[in-house]
Tab-separated table of C-alpha atoms (C1' of nucleotides) in Angstrom:
chain	number	residue	atom	x	y	z
A	1	MET	CA	92.070	89.800	126.019
A	2	ALA	CA	93.879	87.329	123.825
A	3	GLU	CA	93.651	89.863	121.026
A	4	GLN	CA	96.236	92.065	122.637
A	5	ARG	CA	98.749	89.254	122.873
A	6	HIS	CA	98.009	88.187	119.329
A	7	TYR	CA	98.564	91.692	118.178
A	8	ALA	CA	101.940	91.781	119.910
A	9	ALA	CA	102.880	88.456	118.394
A	10	LEU	CA	101.987	89.709	114.941
A	11	ASP	CA	104.238	92.664	115.538
A	12	ARG	CA	107.091	90.304	116.299
A	13	VAL	CA	106.413	88.395	113.130
A	14	LEU	CA	106.350	91.584	111.108
A	15	GLU	CA	109.549	92.758	112.693
A	16	LEU	CA	111.102	89.455	111.776
A	17	VAL	CA	109.960	89.914	108.218
A	18	VAL	CA	111.464	93.372	107.983
A	19	LEU	CA	114.698	92.429	109.693
A	20	ILE	CA	115.317	89.401	107.547
A	21	ASN	CA	114.507	91.212	104.354
A	22	LYS	CA	116.921	93.893	105.283
A	23	ASP	CA	119.688	91.555	106.288
A	24	MET	CA	119.447	89.466	103.148
A	25	THR	CA	119.303	92.443	100.835
A	26	GLU	CA	122.340	93.987	102.422
A	27	SER	CA	124.482	90.904	102.494
A	28	LEU	CA	123.555	90.210	98.885
A	29	ALA	CA	124.614	93.652	97.813
A	30	LYS	CA	128.106	92.906	99.054
A	31	ASP	CA	128.421	90.160	96.459
A	32	GLY	CA	127.165	92.505	93.767
A	33	LEU	CA	123.804	90.801	93.700
A	34	THR	CA	120.219	91.941	93.969
A	35	PRO	CA	117.357	89.933	95.501
A	36	SER	CA	115.839	88.923	92.192
A	37	ARG	CA	119.083	87.921	90.612
A	38	THR	CA	119.874	85.868	93.674
A	39	THR	CA	116.544	84.117	93.509
A	40	LEU	CA	117.351	83.181	89.950
A	41	LEU	CA	120.764	81.867	90.984
A	42	TRP	CA	119.153	79.850	93.745
A	43	LEU	CA	116.709	78.315	91.323
A	44	LEU	CA	119.426	77.592	88.811
A	45	ARG	CA	121.362	75.791	91.496
A	46	SER	CA	118.498	73.395	92.131
A	47	THR	CA	117.577	72.843	88.500
A	48	GLY	CA	120.925	72.864	86.745
A	49	PRO	CA	121.366	74.535	83.350
A	50	SER	CA	117.965	75.773	82.216
A	51	THR	CA	116.328	77.672	79.436
A	52	GLN	CA	115.189	81.155	80.246
A	53	ARG	CA	111.636	80.021	79.743
A	54	ALA	CA	112.058	77.409	82.462
A	55	LEU	CA	113.528	80.015	84.765
A	56	ALA	CA	110.657	82.387	84.092
A	57	ASP	CA	108.161	79.682	84.991
A	58	GLY	CA	110.129	78.682	88.049
A	59	LEU	CA	110.338	82.238	89.289
A	60	GLY	CA	106.781	83.107	88.361
A	61	VAL	CA	107.809	86.120	86.322
A	62	SER	CA	107.571	87.019	82.651
A	63	ALA	CA	110.091	85.851	80.097
A	64	ARG	CA	111.089	89.435	79.539
A	65	THR	CA	112.031	89.840	83.173
A	66	VAL	CA	114.304	86.821	82.996
A	67	THR	CA	116.024	88.284	79.956
A	68	GLY	CA	116.843	91.325	82.075
A	69	LEU	CA	117.999	89.336	85.078
A	70	VAL	CA	120.225	87.092	82.990
A	71	ASP	CA	121.594	90.149	81.200
A	72	GLY	CA	122.726	91.476	84.544
A	73	LEU	CA	124.076	88.188	85.814
A	74	GLU	CA	125.956	87.577	82.605
A	75	ALA	CA	127.464	91.050	82.600
A	76	THR	CA	128.741	90.543	86.132
A	77	GLY	CA	130.073	87.089	85.380
A	78	PHE	CA	127.766	84.832	87.371
A	79	VAL	CA	126.215	82.899	84.515
A	80	VAL	CA	126.655	82.299	80.806
A	81	ARG	CA	124.167	81.811	77.996
A	82	GLN	CA	124.848	78.904	75.658
A	83	PRO	CA	122.902	77.683	72.680
A	84	HIS	CA	120.482	74.906	73.457
A	85	PRO	CA	121.756	71.657	71.960
A	86	THR	CA	118.511	70.719	70.254
A	87	ASP	CA	116.227	73.770	70.261
A	88	ARG	CA	117.761	76.595	68.313
A	89	ARG	CA	115.257	79.074	69.650
A	90	ALA	CA	116.321	78.519	73.219
A	91	LEU	CA	119.320	79.411	75.325
A	92	LEU	CA	120.732	77.452	78.221
A	93	VAL	CA	121.756	79.440	81.250
A	94	SER	CA	124.450	77.921	83.442
A	95	PHE	CA	126.883	78.979	86.139
A	96	THR	CA	130.334	80.288	85.562
A	97	GLU	CA	132.923	79.099	88.027
A	98	HIS	CA	132.590	82.356	89.851
A	99	GLY	CA	128.801	82.026	89.989
A	100	ALA	CA	129.013	78.505	91.362
A	101	ALA	CA	131.508	79.611	93.992
A	102	VAL	CA	129.352	82.493	95.141
A	103	VAL	CA	126.305	80.268	95.424
A	104	ALA	CA	128.269	77.738	97.456
A	105	GLU	CA	129.346	80.517	99.772
A	106	MET	CA	125.763	81.693	100.135
A	107	GLU	CA	124.773	78.211	101.121
A	108	ARG	CA	127.370	78.290	103.838
A	109	GLN	CA	126.038	81.617	105.081
A	110	HIS	CA	122.564	80.177	105.069
A	111	GLY	CA	123.717	77.581	107.561
A	112	GLU	CA	125.432	80.234	109.606
A	113	PHE	CA	122.250	82.218	109.722
A	114	ALA	CA	120.281	79.204	110.912
A	115	ASP	CA	122.823	78.849	113.653
A	116	LEU	CA	122.478	82.478	114.608
A	117	LEU	CA	118.722	82.089	114.975
A	118	PHE	CA	118.530	78.695	116.622
A	119	GLY	CA	122.006	77.648	117.712
A	120	GLY	CA	122.229	76.494	121.303
A	121	MET	CA	118.506	76.768	121.865
A	122	PRO	CA	117.169	74.208	124.370
A	123	GLU	CA	115.628	71.263	122.611
A	124	ASP	CA	112.071	71.692	123.864
A	125	ARG	CA	112.088	75.409	123.271
A	126	PHE	CA	113.225	74.904	119.718
A	127	GLU	CA	110.630	72.234	119.077
A	128	SER	CA	107.722	74.395	120.196
A	129	LEU	CA	108.973	77.248	118.092
A	130	TYR	CA	109.404	74.982	115.101
A	131	ALA	CA	105.896	73.610	115.532
A	132	GLY	CA	104.457	77.077	116.020
A	133	LEU	CA	106.097	78.357	112.882
A	134	GLY	CA	104.722	75.382	111.024
A	135	GLU	CA	101.267	76.141	112.250
A	136	ILE	CA	101.168	79.747	111.181
A	137	VAL	CA	102.674	78.904	107.819
A	138	ASP	CA	99.936	76.299	107.407
A	139	ARG	CA	97.305	78.823	108.356
A	140	LEU	CA	98.581	81.189	105.736
A	141	ARG	CA	98.581	78.434	103.174
A	142	SER	CA	95.049	77.513	104.068
A	143	VAL	CA	93.945	80.988	103.080
A	144	GLY	CA	95.353	80.520	99.630
A	145	LEU	CA	98.796	81.972	100.026
A	146	THR	CA	101.313	79.817	98.247
A	147	PHE	CA	105.048	79.919	98.168
A	148	THR	CA	105.405	78.828	94.582
A	149	PRO	CA	104.096	81.057	91.838
A	150	THR	CA	100.387	80.580	91.371
A	151	GLU	CA	99.842	78.433	88.372
A	152	GLU	CA	96.344	78.438	87.046
A	153	PRO	CA	94.525	75.790	85.152
A	154	SER	CA	94.089	77.103	81.664
B	1	MET	CA	122.213	66.647	113.884
B	2	ALA	CA	120.519	69.706	115.248
B	3	GLU	CA	121.742	71.595	112.185
B	4	GLN	CA	119.277	69.816	109.982
B	5	ARG	CA	116.352	70.847	112.140
B	6	HIS	CA	117.637	74.379	112.359
B	7	TYR	CA	117.916	74.502	108.637
B	8	ALA	CA	114.314	73.367	108.285
B	9	ALA	CA	113.187	75.936	110.814
B	10	LEU	CA	114.978	78.667	108.916
B	11	ASP	CA	113.164	77.554	105.807
B	12	ARG	CA	109.869	78.011	107.627
B	13	VAL	CA	110.880	81.456	108.714
B	14	LEU	CA	111.876	82.379	105.190
B	15	GLU	CA	108.648	81.021	103.826
B	16	LEU	CA	106.814	83.134	106.354
B	17	VAL	CA	108.738	86.162	105.204
B	18	VAL	CA	107.860	85.563	101.580
B	19	LEU	CA	104.229	84.730	102.269
B	20	ILE	CA	103.606	87.754	104.421
B	21	ASN	CA	105.315	90.090	102.030
B	22	LYS	CA	103.185	88.764	99.257
B	23	ASP	CA	99.958	88.950	101.180
B	24	MET	CA	100.529	92.492	102.353
B	25	THR	CA	101.590	93.739	98.957
B	26	GLU	CA	98.520	92.267	97.352
B	27	SER	CA	96.010	93.475	99.862
B	28	LEU	CA	97.565	96.914	99.776
B	29	ALA	CA	97.279	97.057	96.026
B	30	LYS	CA	93.523	96.735	96.392
B	31	ASP	CA	93.433	100.044	98.202
B	32	GLY	CA	95.567	101.615	95.512
B	33	LEU	CA	98.595	101.622	97.762
B	34	THR	CA	102.146	100.385	97.501
B	35	PRO	CA	104.252	99.093	100.406
B	36	SER	CA	106.350	102.236	100.658
B	37	ARG	CA	103.419	104.577	100.509
B	38	THR	CA	101.704	102.521	103.156
B	39	THR	CA	104.711	102.662	105.420
B	40	LEU	CA	104.621	106.408	105.092
B	41	LEU	CA	100.929	106.467	105.949
B	42	TRP	CA	101.580	104.262	108.944
B	43	LEU	CA	104.279	106.583	110.170
B	44	LEU	CA	102.135	109.630	109.579
B	45	ARG	CA	99.437	108.053	111.662
B	46	SER	CA	101.721	107.735	114.651
B	47	THR	CA	103.371	111.131	114.302
B	48	GLY	CA	100.561	113.343	113.135
B	49	PRO	CA	101.118	116.033	110.504
B	50	SER	CA	104.821	116.097	109.675
B	51	THR	CA	107.290	117.780	107.413
B	52	GLN	CA	108.651	115.703	104.608
B	53	ARG	CA	112.049	115.905	106.210
B	54	ALA	CA	110.695	114.301	109.362
B	55	LEU	CA	109.085	111.581	107.295
B	56	ALA	CA	112.309	110.921	105.437
B	57	ASP	CA	114.170	110.525	108.705
B	58	GLY	CA	111.440	108.361	110.157
B	59	LEU	CA	111.412	106.088	107.133
B	60	GLY	CA	115.153	106.046	106.753
B	61	VAL	CA	115.002	107.110	103.117
B	62	SER	CA	116.196	110.195	101.284
B	63	ALA	CA	114.203	113.388	101.177
B	64	ARG	CA	113.816	112.935	97.460
B	65	THR	CA	112.133	109.593	97.934
B	66	VAL	CA	109.614	111.143	100.287
B	67	THR	CA	108.837	113.802	97.704
B	68	GLY	CA	107.960	111.007	95.300
B	69	LEU	CA	105.910	109.049	97.799
B	70	VAL	CA	103.950	112.105	98.866
B	71	ASP	CA	103.441	113.043	95.216
B	72	GLY	CA	101.763	109.718	94.713
B	73	LEU	CA	99.736	109.809	97.900
B	74	GLU	CA	98.590	113.327	97.180
B	75	ALA	CA	97.576	112.501	93.621
B	76	THR	CA	95.482	109.593	94.858
B	77	GLY	CA	93.905	111.633	97.621
B	78	PHE	CA	95.378	110.093	100.756
B	79	VAL	CA	97.284	113.100	102.039
B	80	VAL	CA	97.619	116.812	101.455
B	81	ARG	CA	100.572	119.161	101.606
B	82	GLN	CA	100.061	122.365	103.507
B	83	PRO	CA	102.456	125.199	104.174
B	84	HIS	CA	104.264	124.945	107.456
B	85	PRO	CA	102.977	127.629	109.848
B	86	THR	CA	106.390	128.944	110.827
B	87	ASP	CA	108.963	127.533	108.409
B	88	ARG	CA	108.275	128.664	104.885
B	89	ARG	CA	110.724	126.163	103.444
B	90	ALA	CA	108.819	123.236	104.825
B	91	LEU	CA	105.544	121.543	104.028
B	92	LEU	CA	103.276	119.739	106.414
B	93	VAL	CA	101.858	116.477	105.221
B	94	SER	CA	98.567	115.394	106.740
B	95	PHE	CA	95.754	112.970	106.065
B	96	THR	CA	92.738	113.684	103.981
B	97	GLU	CA	89.512	112.220	105.292
B	98	HIS	CA	89.852	109.430	102.815
B	99	GLY	CA	93.419	108.751	103.900
B	100	ALA	CA	92.437	108.607	107.536
B	101	ALA	CA	89.590	106.253	106.754
B	102	VAL	CA	91.803	103.887	104.794
B	103	VAL	CA	94.370	103.799	107.563
B	104	ALA	CA	91.669	103.020	110.098
B	105	GLU	CA	90.484	100.179	107.922
B	106	MET	CA	94.006	98.849	107.633
B	107	GLU	CA	94.260	98.817	111.352
B	108	ARG	CA	91.167	96.690	111.486
B	109	GLN	CA	92.631	94.291	108.949
B	110	HIS	CA	95.778	94.133	110.995
B	111	GLY	CA	93.738	92.726	113.839
B	112	GLU	CA	92.029	90.317	111.507
B	113	PHE	CA	95.365	89.087	110.318
B	114	ALA	CA	96.539	88.530	113.869
B	115	ASP	CA	93.438	86.479	114.375
B	116	LEU	CA	94.143	84.434	111.274
B	117	LEU	CA	97.610	83.594	112.528
B	118	PHE	CA	96.924	83.023	116.195
B	119	GLY	CA	93.182	82.880	116.732
B	120	GLY	CA	91.994	79.876	118.721
B	121	MET	CA	95.508	78.674	119.402
B	122	PRO	CA	95.839	76.878	122.754
B	123	GLU	CA	97.228	79.174	125.398
B	124	ASP	CA	100.459	77.291	126.062
B	125	ARG	CA	101.156	76.736	122.419
B	126	PHE	CA	100.758	80.407	121.727
B	127	GLU	CA	102.968	81.388	124.604
B	128	SER	CA	105.875	79.225	123.491
B	129	LEU	CA	105.565	80.549	119.986
B	130	TYR	CA	105.447	84.103	121.233
B	131	ALA	CA	108.505	83.540	123.374
B	132	GLY	CA	110.350	81.818	120.563
B	133	LEU	CA	109.629	84.658	118.186
B	134	GLY	CA	110.877	87.079	120.771
B	135	GLU	CA	114.091	85.159	121.124
B	136	ILE	CA	114.983	85.059	117.482
B	137	VAL	CA	114.109	88.709	117.057
B	138	ASP	CA	116.418	89.446	119.960
B	139	ARG	CA	119.163	87.381	118.419
B	140	LEU	CA	118.855	89.346	115.220
B	141	ARG	CA	118.953	92.578	117.113
B	142	SER	CA	122.044	91.463	118.985
B	143	VAL	CA	123.874	91.170	115.691
B	144	GLY	CA	123.155	94.767	114.884
B	145	LEU	CA	119.982	94.447	112.879
B	146	THR	CA	117.611	97.178	113.889
B	147	PHE	CA	114.070	97.834	112.965
B	148	THR	CA	114.395	101.580	112.893
B	149	PRO	CA	116.673	103.162	110.330
B	150	THR	CA	120.282	103.053	111.457
B	151	GLU	CA	121.234	106.442	112.698
B	152	GLU	CA	124.924	107.012	112.995
B	153	PRO	CA	126.859	109.208	115.304
B	154	SER	CA	128.327	111.960	113.167
C	1	DG	C1'	103.774	72.484	54.120
C	2	DC	C1'	101.230	75.787	56.277
C	3	DA	C1'	98.958	77.284	60.643
C	4	DC	C1'	99.959	77.879	65.082
C	5	DA	C1'	102.718	77.668	69.357
C	6	DT	C1'	106.982	78.840	71.673
C	7	DA	C1'	111.874	81.107	72.913
C	8	DG	C1'	113.859	85.238	73.428
C	9	DT	C1'	114.268	90.319	72.895
C	10	DG	C1'	113.378	95.509	71.792
C	11	DA	C1'	110.547	99.236	73.183
C	12	DG	C1'	107.931	101.471	76.402
C	13	DT	C1'	105.651	102.064	81.235
C	14	DG	C1'	105.278	102.181	86.254
C	15	DT	C1'	107.177	101.891	91.017
C	16	DG	C1'	110.779	102.381	94.448
C	17	DC	C1'	115.031	104.062	95.729
C	18	DA	C1'	119.365	106.606	95.282
C	19	DT	C1'	122.545	110.776	94.386
C	20	DC	C1'	123.650	115.371	92.613
C	21	DA	C1'	122.593	120.043	91.766
C	22	DC	C1'	119.803	123.769	92.857
C	23	DG	C1'	116.508	127.516	94.582
C	24	DA	C1'	114.305	129.177	98.502
C	25	DT	C1'	114.338	129.994	103.105
C	26	DA	C1'	116.115	129.950	108.038
C	27	DT	C1'	119.701	130.847	111.366
C	28	DG	C1'	124.038	131.667	113.648
C	29	DC	C1'	127.604	134.710	114.329
C	30	DC	C1'	130.477	138.692	113.752
D	1	DG	C1'	122.390	144.250	109.703
D	2	DG	C1'	124.290	141.110	106.800
D	3	DC	C1'	126.784	137.279	105.173
D	4	DA	C1'	128.122	132.232	105.683
D	5	DT	C1'	126.103	128.109	106.374
D	6	DA	C1'	122.582	124.729	107.159
D	7	DT	C1'	118.125	122.888	105.915
D	8	DC	C1'	113.628	121.930	103.091
D	9	DG	C1'	111.922	120.391	99.086
D	10	DT	C1'	112.387	119.229	94.111
D	11	DG	C1'	114.220	118.618	89.076
D	12	DA	C1'	117.135	115.601	86.659
D	13	DT	C1'	119.067	111.273	86.206
D	14	DG	C1'	120.235	106.405	86.937
D	15	DC	C1'	119.497	101.623	88.545
D	16	DA	C1'	116.618	97.389	89.755
D	17	DC	C1'	112.546	95.164	88.905
D	18	DA	C1'	108.318	93.778	86.832
D	19	DC	C1'	104.815	94.286	83.284
D	20	DT	C1'	102.739	94.451	78.310
D	21	DC	C1'	103.012	94.606	73.382
D	22	DA	C1'	105.102	93.716	69.088
D	23	DC	C1'	108.376	91.145	66.539
D	24	DT	C1'	111.900	87.576	64.783
D	25	DA	C1'	113.350	83.056	64.652
D	26	DT	C1'	112.355	78.640	65.218
D	27	DG	C1'	109.720	74.200	66.361
D	28	DT	C1'	105.463	71.131	65.708
D	29	DG	C1'	101.069	69.261	64.530
D	30	DC	C1'	97.630	68.237	61.314
DNA sequence: GCACATAGTGAGTGTGCATCACGATATGCC
DNA sequence: GGCATATCGTGATGCACACTCACTATGTGC
């Protein structure tokens, strides 16, 4: 029965999910970061200095949550809040030097991790795996799961 | 550069991680369950009636955390606490009928999910994917990541 | 210029997880 | 037999995260 094999494959996927979650959470903790705060940092890196509102939308969480995350990141010296140049209601969040350095280091580790997973894998083997991963991600997407926060039409 | 492809593959893996986490969390919520409580249920299913201590060890969390999880599961009618037949300090946690039924249903959904991911996939395609998944899980394991809670020698 | 929308925050709630302190019970050893 | 010690579960407390609701300060459109 194919079902049995599929079941086993799902177990591998789930194990992967658990393992990676665990690994990331732990390595983050060493930098004094939590998963959510890191996600914010990651977003900030790709957007540049942003208002908290923009971060909330980008993360798909409430404005209040961002206030809390930025509170933490500011207290630990990763980011700073500055007044917005034109909108006096808003605040611009940007990296401190330390924050920028930590994010750069994380990027390096990201590459290292990719190497751990795929480094030295025979070309054809890697390609099938890559394609297979693409397919199951597509299948998940086709059922309505989306990576980015679900934005609804009003 | 192979690195670029590896990087892209890692992104797919990470997307998978996020997507699956999200999907499970949401579908669990419909049954009135949270991820942690569900993990406990899942463990209970494979061990049979257990003391809270045993559950804590099995989950790799503190005894106090199990108290909280069982509190919740008991309040919502999934499990019951009964006195341990021989050890008066301990409590045995076991399923209610409702709890057992929900777990059975989850098992069914598990199969459905496997079908969503892999159903109708050409044999050879599936096999390479399965093998590839196995390899990266192995690589993670080889770096010390373990599925089961890390138990140290004294 | 006033109604209404928007940025951010205080207060309060719920969930998950942790540690510390503690009472109740079990057990090993003299 | 009885005391030291280990173990089971829980109260209290703290942190991270996310939410809602209410509110202030500010921007914008008609």
